[in-house]
Coordinates of C-alpha atoms in Angstrom, one line a residue:
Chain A
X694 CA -172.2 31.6 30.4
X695 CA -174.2 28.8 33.1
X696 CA -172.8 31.0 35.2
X697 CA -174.8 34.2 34.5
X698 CA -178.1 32.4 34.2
X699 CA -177.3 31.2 38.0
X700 CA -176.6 35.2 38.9
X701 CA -179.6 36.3 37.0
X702 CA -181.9 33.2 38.7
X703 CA -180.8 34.5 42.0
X704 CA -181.7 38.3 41.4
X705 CA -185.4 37.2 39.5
X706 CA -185.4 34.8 43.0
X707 CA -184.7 37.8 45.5
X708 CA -187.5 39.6 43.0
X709 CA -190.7 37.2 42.9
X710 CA -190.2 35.9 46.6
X711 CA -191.6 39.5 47.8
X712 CA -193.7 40.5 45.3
X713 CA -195.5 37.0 45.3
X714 CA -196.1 37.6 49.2
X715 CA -193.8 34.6 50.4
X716 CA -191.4 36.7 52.1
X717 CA -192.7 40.1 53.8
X718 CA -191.2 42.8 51.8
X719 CA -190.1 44.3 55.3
X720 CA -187.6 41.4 56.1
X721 CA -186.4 41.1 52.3
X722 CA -187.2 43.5 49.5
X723 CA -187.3 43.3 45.8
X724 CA -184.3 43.2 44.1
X725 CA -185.8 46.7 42.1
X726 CA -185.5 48.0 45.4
X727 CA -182.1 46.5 46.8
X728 CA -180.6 48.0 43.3
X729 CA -182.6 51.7 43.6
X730 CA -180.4 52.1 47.4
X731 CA -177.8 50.7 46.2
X732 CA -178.0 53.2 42.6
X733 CA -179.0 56.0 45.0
X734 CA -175.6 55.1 47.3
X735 CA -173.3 54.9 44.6
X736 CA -173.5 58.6 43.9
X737 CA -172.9 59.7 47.8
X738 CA -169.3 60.4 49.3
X739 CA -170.0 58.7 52.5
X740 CA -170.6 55.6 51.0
X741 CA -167.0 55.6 48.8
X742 CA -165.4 57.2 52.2
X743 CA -166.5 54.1 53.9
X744 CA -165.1 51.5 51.1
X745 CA -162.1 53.5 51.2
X746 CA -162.0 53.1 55.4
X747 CA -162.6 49.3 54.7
X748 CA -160.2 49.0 52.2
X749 CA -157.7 51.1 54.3
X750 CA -157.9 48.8 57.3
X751 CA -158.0 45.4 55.3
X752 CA -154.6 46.5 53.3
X753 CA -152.6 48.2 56.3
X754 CA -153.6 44.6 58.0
X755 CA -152.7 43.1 55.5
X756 CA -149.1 43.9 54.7
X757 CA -148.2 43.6 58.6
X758 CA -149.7 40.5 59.0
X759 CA -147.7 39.2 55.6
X760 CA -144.5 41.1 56.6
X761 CA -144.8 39.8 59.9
X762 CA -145.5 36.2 59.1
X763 CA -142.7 36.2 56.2
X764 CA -140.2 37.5 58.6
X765 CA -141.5 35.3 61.5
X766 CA -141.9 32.2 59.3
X767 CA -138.4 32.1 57.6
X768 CA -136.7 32.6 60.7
X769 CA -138.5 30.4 62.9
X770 CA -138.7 27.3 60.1
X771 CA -134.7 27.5 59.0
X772 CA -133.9 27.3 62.4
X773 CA -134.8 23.9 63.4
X774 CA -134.6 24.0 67.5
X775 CA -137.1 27.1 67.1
X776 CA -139.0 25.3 65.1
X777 CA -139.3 22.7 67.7
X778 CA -139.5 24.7 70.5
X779 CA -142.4 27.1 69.1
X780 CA -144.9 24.4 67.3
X781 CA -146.6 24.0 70.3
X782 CA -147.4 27.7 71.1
X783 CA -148.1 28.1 67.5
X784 CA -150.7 25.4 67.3
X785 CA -152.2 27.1 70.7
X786 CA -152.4 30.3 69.5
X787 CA -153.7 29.3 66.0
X788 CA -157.1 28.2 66.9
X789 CA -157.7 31.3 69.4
X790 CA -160.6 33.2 67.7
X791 CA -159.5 36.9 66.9
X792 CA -163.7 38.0 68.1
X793 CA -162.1 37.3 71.3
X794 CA -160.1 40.1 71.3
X795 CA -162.6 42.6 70.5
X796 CA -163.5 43.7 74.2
X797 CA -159.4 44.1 74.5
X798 CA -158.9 46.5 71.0
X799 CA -162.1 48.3 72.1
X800 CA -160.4 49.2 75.5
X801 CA -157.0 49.7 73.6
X802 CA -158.5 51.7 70.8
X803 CA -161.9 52.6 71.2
X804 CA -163.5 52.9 67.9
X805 CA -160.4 53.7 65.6
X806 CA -158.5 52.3 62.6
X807 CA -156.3 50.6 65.0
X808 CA -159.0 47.9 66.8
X809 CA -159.8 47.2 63.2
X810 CA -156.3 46.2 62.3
X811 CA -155.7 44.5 65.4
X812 CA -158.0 41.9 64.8
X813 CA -156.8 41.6 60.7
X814 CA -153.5 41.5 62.2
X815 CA -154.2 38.8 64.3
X816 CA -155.8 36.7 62.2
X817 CA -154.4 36.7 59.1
X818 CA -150.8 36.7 60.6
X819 CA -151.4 33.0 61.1
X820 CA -152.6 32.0 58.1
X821 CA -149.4 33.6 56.6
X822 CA -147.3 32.1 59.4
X823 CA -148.4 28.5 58.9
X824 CA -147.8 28.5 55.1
X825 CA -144.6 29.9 55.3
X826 CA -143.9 26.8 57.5
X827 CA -145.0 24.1 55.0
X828 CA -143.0 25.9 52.8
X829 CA -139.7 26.3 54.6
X830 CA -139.8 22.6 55.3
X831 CA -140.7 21.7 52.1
X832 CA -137.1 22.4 50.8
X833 CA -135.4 19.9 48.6
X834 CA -132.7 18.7 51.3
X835 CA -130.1 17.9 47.9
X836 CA -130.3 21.7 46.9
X837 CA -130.1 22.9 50.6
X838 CA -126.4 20.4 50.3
X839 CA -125.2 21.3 47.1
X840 CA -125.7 24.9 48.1
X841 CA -123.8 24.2 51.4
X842 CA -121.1 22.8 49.0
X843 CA -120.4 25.7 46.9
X844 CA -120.2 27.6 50.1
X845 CA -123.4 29.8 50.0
X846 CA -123.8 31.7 53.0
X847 CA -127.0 31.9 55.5
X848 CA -128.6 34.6 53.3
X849 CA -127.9 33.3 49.5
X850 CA -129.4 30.0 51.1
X851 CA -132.7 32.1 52.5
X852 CA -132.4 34.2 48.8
X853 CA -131.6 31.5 46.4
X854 CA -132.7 28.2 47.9
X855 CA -135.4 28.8 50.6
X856 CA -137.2 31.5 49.2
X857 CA -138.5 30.5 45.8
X858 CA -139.5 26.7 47.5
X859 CA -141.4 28.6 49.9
X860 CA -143.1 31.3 47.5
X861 CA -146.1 29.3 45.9
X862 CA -147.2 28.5 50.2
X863 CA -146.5 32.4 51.0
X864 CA -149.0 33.0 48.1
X865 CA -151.2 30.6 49.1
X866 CA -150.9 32.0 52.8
X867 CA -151.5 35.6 51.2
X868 CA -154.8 34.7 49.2
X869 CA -156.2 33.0 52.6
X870 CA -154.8 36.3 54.9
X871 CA -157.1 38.4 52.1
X872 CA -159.6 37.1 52.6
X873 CA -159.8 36.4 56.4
X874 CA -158.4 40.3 56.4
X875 CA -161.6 41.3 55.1
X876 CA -163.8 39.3 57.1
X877 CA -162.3 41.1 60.3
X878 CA -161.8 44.0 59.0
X879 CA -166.0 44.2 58.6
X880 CA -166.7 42.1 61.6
X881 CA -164.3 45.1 63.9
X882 CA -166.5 47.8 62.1
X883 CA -169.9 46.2 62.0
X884 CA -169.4 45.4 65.6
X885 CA -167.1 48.0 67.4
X886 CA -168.3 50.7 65.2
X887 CA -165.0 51.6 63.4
X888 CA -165.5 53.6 60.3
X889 CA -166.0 51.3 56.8
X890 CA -168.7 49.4 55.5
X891 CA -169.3 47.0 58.6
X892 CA -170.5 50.7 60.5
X893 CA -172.9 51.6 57.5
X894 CA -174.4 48.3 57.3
X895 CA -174.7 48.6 61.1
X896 CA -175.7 52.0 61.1
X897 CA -178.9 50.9 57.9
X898 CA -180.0 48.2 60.3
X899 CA -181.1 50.3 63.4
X900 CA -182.1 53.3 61.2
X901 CA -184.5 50.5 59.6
X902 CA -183.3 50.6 56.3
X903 CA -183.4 47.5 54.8
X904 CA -183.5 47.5 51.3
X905 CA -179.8 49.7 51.9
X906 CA -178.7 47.2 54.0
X907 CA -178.9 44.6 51.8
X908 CA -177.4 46.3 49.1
X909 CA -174.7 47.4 51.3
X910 CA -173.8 43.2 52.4
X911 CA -174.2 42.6 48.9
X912 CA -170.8 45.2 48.4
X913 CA -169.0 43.5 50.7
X914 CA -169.8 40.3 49.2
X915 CA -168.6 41.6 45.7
X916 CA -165.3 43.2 47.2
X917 CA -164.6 39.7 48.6
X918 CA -164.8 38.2 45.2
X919 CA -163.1 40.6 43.7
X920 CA -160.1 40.4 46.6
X921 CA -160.5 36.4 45.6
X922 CA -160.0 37.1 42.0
X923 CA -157.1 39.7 41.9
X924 CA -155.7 37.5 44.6
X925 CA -155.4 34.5 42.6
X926 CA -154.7 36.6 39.1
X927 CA -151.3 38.3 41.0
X928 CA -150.6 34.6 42.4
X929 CA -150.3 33.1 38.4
X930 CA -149.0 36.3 37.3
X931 CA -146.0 36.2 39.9
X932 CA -145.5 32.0 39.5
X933 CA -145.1 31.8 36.1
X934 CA -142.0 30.1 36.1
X935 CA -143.3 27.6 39.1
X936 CA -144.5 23.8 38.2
X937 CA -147.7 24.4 39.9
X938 CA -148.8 27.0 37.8
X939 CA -147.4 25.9 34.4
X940 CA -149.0 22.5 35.2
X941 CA -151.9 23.9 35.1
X942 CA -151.9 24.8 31.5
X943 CA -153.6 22.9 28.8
X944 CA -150.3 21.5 26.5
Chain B
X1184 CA -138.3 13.5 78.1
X1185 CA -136.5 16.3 75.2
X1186 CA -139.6 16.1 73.3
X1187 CA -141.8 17.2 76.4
X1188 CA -139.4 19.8 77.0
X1189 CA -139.4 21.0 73.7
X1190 CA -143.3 20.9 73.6
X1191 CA -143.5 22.4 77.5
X1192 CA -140.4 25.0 77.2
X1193 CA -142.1 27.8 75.0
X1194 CA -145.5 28.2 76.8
X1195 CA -143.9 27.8 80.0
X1196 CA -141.3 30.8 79.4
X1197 CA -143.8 32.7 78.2
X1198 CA -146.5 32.3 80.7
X1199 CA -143.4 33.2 83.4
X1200 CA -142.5 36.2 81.4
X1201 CA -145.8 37.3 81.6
X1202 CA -146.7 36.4 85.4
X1203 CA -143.6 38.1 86.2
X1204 CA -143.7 41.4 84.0
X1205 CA -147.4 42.2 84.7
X1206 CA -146.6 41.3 88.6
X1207 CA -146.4 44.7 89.8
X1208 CA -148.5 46.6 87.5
X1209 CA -150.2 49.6 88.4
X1210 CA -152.0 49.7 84.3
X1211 CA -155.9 49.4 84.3
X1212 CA -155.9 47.6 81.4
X1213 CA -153.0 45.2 81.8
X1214 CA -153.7 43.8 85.6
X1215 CA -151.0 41.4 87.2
X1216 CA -151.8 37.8 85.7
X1217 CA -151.9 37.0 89.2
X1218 CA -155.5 38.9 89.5
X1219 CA -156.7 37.2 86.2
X1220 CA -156.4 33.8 87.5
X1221 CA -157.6 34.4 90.7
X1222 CA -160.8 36.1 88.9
X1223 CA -160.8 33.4 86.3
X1224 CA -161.6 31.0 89.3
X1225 CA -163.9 33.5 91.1
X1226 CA -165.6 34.3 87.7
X1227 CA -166.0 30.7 85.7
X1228 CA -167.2 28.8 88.9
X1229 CA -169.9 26.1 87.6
X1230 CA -172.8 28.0 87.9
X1231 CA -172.0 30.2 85.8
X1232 CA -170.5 27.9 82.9
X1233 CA -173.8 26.2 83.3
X1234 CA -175.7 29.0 82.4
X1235 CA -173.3 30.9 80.0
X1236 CA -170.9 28.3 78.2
X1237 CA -173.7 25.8 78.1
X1238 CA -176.1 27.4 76.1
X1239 CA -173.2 29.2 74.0
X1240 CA -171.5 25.9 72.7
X1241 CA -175.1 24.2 72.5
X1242 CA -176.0 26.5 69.6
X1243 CA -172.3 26.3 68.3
X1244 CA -172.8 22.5 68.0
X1245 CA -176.7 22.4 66.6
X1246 CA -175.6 25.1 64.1
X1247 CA -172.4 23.5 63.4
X1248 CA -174.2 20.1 62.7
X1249 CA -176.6 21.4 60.8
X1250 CA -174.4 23.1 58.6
X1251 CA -172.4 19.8 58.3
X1252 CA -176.0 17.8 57.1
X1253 CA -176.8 20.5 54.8
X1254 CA -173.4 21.9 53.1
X1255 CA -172.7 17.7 52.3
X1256 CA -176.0 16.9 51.3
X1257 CA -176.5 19.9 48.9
X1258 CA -172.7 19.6 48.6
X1259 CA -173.0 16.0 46.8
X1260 CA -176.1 16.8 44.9
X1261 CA -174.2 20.0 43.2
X1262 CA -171.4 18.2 42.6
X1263 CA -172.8 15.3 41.1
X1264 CA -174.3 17.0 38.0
X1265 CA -172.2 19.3 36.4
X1266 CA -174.9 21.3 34.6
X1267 CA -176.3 22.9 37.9
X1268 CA -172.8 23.2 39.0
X1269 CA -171.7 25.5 36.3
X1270 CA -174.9 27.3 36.8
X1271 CA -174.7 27.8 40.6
X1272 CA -171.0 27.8 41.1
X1273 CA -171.0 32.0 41.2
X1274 CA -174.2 32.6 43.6
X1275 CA -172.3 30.3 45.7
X1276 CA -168.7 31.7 45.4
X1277 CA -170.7 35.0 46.1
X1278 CA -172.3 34.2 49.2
X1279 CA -169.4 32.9 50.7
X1280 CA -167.2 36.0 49.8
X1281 CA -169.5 37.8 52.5
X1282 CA -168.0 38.0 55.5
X1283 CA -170.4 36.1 57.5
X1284 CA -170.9 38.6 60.4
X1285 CA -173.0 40.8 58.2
X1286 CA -175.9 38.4 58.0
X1287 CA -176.6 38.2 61.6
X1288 CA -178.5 42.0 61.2
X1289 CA -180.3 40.2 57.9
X1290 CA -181.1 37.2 60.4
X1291 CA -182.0 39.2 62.8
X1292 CA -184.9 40.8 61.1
X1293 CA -186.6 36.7 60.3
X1294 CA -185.8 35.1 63.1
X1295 CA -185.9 38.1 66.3
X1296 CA -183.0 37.5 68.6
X1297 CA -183.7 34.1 69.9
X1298 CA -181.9 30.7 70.0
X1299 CA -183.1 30.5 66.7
X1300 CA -181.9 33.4 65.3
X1301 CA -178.0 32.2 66.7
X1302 CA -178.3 28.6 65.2
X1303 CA -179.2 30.4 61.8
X1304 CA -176.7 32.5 62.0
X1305 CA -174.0 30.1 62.5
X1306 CA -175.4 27.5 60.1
X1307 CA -175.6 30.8 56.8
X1308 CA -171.8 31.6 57.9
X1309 CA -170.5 27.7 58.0
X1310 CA -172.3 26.0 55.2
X1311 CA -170.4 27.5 52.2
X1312 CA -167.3 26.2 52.8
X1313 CA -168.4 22.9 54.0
X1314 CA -170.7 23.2 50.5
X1315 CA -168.0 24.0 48.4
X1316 CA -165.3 21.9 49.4
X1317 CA -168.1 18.7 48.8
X1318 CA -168.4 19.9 45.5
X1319 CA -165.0 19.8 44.6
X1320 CA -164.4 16.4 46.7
X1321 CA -166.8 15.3 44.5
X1322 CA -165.9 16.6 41.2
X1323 CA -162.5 14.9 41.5
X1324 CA -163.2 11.5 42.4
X1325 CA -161.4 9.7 40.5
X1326 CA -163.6 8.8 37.5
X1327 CA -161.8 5.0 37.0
X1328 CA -163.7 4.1 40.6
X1329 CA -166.7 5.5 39.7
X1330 CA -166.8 3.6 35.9
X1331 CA -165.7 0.2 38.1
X1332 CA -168.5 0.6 40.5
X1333 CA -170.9 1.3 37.7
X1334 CA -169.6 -1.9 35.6
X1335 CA -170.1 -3.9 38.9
X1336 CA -173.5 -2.4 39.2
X1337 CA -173.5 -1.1 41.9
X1338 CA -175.6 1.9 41.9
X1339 CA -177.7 4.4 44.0
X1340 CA -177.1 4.8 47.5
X1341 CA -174.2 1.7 47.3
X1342 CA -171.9 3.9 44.9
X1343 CA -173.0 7.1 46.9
X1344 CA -172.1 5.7 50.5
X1345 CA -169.0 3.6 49.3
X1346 CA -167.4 5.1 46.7
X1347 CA -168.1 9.1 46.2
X1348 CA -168.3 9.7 49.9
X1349 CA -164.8 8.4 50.6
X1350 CA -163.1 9.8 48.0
X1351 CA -164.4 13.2 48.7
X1352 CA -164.0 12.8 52.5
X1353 CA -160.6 14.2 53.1
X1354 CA -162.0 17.4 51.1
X1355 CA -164.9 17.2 52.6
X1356 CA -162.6 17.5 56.3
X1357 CA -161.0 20.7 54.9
X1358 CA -164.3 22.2 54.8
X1359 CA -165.8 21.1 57.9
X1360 CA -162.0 22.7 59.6
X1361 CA -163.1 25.6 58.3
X1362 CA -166.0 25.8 59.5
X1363 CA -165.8 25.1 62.9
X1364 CA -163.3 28.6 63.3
X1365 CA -166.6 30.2 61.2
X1366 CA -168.3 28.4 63.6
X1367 CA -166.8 30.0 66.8
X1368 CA -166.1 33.5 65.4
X1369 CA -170.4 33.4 64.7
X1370 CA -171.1 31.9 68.0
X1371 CA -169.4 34.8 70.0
X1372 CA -170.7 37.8 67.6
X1373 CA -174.1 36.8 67.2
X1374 CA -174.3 36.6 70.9
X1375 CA -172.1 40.2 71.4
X1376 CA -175.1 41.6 69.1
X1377 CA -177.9 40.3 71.4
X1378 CA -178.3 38.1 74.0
X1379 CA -179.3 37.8 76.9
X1380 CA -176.6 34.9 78.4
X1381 CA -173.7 33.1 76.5
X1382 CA -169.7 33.6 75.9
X1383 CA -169.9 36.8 73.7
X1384 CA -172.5 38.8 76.1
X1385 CA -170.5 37.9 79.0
X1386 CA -167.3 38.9 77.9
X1387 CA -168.8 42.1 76.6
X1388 CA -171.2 43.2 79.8
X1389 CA -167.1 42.4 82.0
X1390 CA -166.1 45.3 79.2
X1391 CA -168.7 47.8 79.6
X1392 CA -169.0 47.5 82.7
X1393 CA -164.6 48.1 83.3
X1394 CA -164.4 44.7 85.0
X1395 CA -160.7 44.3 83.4
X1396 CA -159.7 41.1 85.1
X1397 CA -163.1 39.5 84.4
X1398 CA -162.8 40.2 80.7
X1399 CA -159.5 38.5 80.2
X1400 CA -160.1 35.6 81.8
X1401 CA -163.4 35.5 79.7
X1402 CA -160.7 36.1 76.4
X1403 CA -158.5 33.3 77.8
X1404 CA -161.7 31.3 78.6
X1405 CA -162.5 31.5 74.8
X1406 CA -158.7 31.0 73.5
X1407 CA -158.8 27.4 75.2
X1408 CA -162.3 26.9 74.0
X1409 CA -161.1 27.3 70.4
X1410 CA -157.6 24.8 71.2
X1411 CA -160.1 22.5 72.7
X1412 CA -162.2 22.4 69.7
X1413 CA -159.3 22.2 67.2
X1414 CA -158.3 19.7 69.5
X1415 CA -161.0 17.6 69.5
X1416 CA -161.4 18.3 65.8
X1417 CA -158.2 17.0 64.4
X1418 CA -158.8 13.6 66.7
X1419 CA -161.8 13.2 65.1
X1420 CA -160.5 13.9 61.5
X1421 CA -157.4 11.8 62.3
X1422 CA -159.5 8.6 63.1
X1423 CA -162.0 8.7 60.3
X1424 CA -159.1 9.5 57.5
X1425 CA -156.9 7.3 59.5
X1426 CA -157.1 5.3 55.8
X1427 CA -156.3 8.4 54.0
X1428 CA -153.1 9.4 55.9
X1429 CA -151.6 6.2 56.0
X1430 CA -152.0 6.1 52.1
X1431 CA -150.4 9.7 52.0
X1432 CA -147.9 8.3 53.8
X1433 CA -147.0 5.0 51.9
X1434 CA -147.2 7.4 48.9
X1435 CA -144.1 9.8 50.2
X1436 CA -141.9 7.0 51.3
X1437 CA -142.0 5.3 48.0

């Protein structure tokens, strides 16, 4: 309820600042106005063709970057000389900043869907990756044994053992990837000019439309809370059953 | 000696795999790895990290700071009262949902295209999660502390500086990790957008201008510029919490 006051403050905020003359109306219009290009975009196909694009990019990204790092991250952390042997390459590549590879996935793709998931890929693999990790080593060694014992083989272990420790870090990996998935996947449009949102809000800034600009970042900003949310409603959904979700609940 | 080998091995492979299969190629866009490094010498010679990476990771580390000051200051304030945090909680969970690239057109329009604009830039895209994780350090310290420091009056800038501020410090490191990536990604696009010198517009103008071997030994320039900072980072992190992970540590052994 706090909450909505808070919302509603900061629309009456972005209202009076202009009107009152403290901000020129230029630089930062009226909320009226921000909600008028916004109203007016709403009802135009380009505008839902380039949520679609942005959504297209970020999912696509997405499910190879979580693919990827699942597959990757089993592998690589039940295997313990791979695990030894990789951490340092893993740690280097981590920190590398995905912008960096703009000037290469403009070369490679020019201004397609694929520079856009390049740089999703790229980033959100490792946030997968490195969860998947924690998880894998976060097995309880007594029930990796006693599964030993009754003569499980490699892939009942990975199934029955491995896979539901690991499955509250994948999630957690997953809701990070989202969200750094749709950071990129704006930054690759808004600055190679891929199709999506990022290329709109680029394209409102040099035609000098500002009050559409705006409205356009404030999109974005509602389609990453909205990731957020569905992201964290699929994770309690799908862990029912684990501690660190029924934990949660008031007894 | 198997640990070093173990560390070593990998990268080593890989960087042979590569020098090797890129030796003899003829691609435009893949050049041997041979030509990289020999450009990467030619290209990053002093003068030019004096007048490109200089000013580039000046504004990273005035933005950064700033960010730091702010997102901790208004961080503790927010979390301290728990009236404005429910009211502000959403505008803040907002503005950090926006991917931060697509305020550096908004900054663009206050601020021109100058130093300033960058710093801005960076400090809008790293504050929230610096912000945010302060407010939840703070929210959860544990409430027995805070009840003993108030029976043993101690109060005001005492309580703030001994008691909430540690407590919320290892949260507060988790935000300030995430911001320095924030941090790097903003550094480069703000200067890809305009500039006139820095890392981004280098890397860019080697681009435009088909100068393949220049542009990736401007991408591996910034790939060790991030592992430096991560670098430096955790040292940082692992001296002032040295407290904290020792007591993580006593905890999993008992």
């Amino acid at each position: 309820m706090r909450g909505l006051t808070g919302l509603a403050g900061l629309l009456v905020l972005v209202e009076l600042l202009p009107r009152l003359g403290l901000v020129n109306d230029a630089y930062l219009p009226p909320t009226s106005r921000i909600a008028a290009a916004l109203g007016d975009e709403l009802v135009t196909a380009e505008f839902w063709q380039a949520v679609g694009d942005t959504l297209m990019g970020w999912a696509i990204g997405l499910v190879i970057a979580v693919a990827a790092g699942v597959v990757v991250g089993i592998a690589v952390g039940a295997v313990p000389v791979l695990r030894a042997a990789t951490a340092s390459t893993i740690e280097f590549l981590r920190p590398i900043p995905s912008v960096a590879l703009i000037p290469l996935a403009v070369l490679l793709y020019g201004t397609d869907l694929g520079s856009t998931l390049l740089l999703v890929v790229y980033a959100a693999f490792w946030q997968v990756l490195v969860q998947v990790l924690y998880g894998v080593a976060d097995v309880d060694p007594i029930a990796d044994e006693t599964a030993r014992s009754f003569r499980f083989g490699t892939w009942a272990r990975v199934r029955h053992v491995l896979w539901p420790t690991a499955l509250p870090y994948v999630f957690t990996g997953v809701r990070l990837a989202a969200s750094v998935a749709l950071v990129l996947a704006v930054t690759a449009e808004l600055v190679i000019g891929a199709p999506g949102l990022g290329k709109s809000i680029a394209v409102a800034q040099t035609s000098g439309a500002v009050p559409l600009m705006y409205a356009l970042i404030a999109v974005t900003g509602l389609l990453g809370v909205a990731i957020n949310l569905a992201a964290r409603a699929f994770e309690r959904r799908t862990l029912a059953w684990h501690q660190s979700v029924r934990g949660e609940v008031p007894a | 000696m198997k640990r070093v080998a173990y560390v070593l091995g990998l990268p080593v492979v890989l960087f042979a795999a590569w020098y090797l299969l890129s030796a003899g190629s003829e691609s435009f866009y893949a050049p041997p790895l041979s030509t990289i490094l020999e450009s990467f010498g030619k290209t990053w010679t002093l003068d030019r990290l004096g007048t490109d990476v200089v000013p580039s990771l000046l504004r990273l580390v005035a933005g950064y700071a700033l960010a730091a000051v702010i997102g901790v200051a208004v961080g503790v304030t927010i979390g301290l009262n728990r009236r404005v945090r429910a009211t502000v909680e959403p505008v803040l969970e907002f503005f950090r949902a926006i991917p931060p690239p697509v305020l550096v057109p908004v900054i663009m329009l206050f601020a021109g295209i100058g130093n300033g604009m960058k710093i801005i830039v960076i400090v809008f895209g790293c504050v929230w999660p610096v912000l945010l994780n302060t407010v939840e350090g703070v929210r959860a310290v544990d409430s027995v502390q805070i009840d003993t420091a108030k029976a043993y009056g101690i109060s005001g800038p005492a309580r703030l500086g001994r008691v909430i501020l540690p407590a919320a410090s290892p949260q507060i490191a988790a935000g300030l990790r995430q911001a320095l990536s924030i941090a790097i990604i903003l550094m480069v696009i703000s200067e890809m957008f305009a500039a006139s010198n820095g890392l981004g517009f280098t890397i860019v103008q080697f681009q435009r201008s088909f100068a393949i071997p220049e542009m990736w030994s401007g991408i591996i320039l910034l790939g060790l510029l991030g592992f430096g900072l991560s670098l430096l980072f955790r040292l940082a992190e692992g001296r002032a919490l040295r407290w904290y992970h020792g007591l993580r540590d006593a905890q999993r052994r008992s």
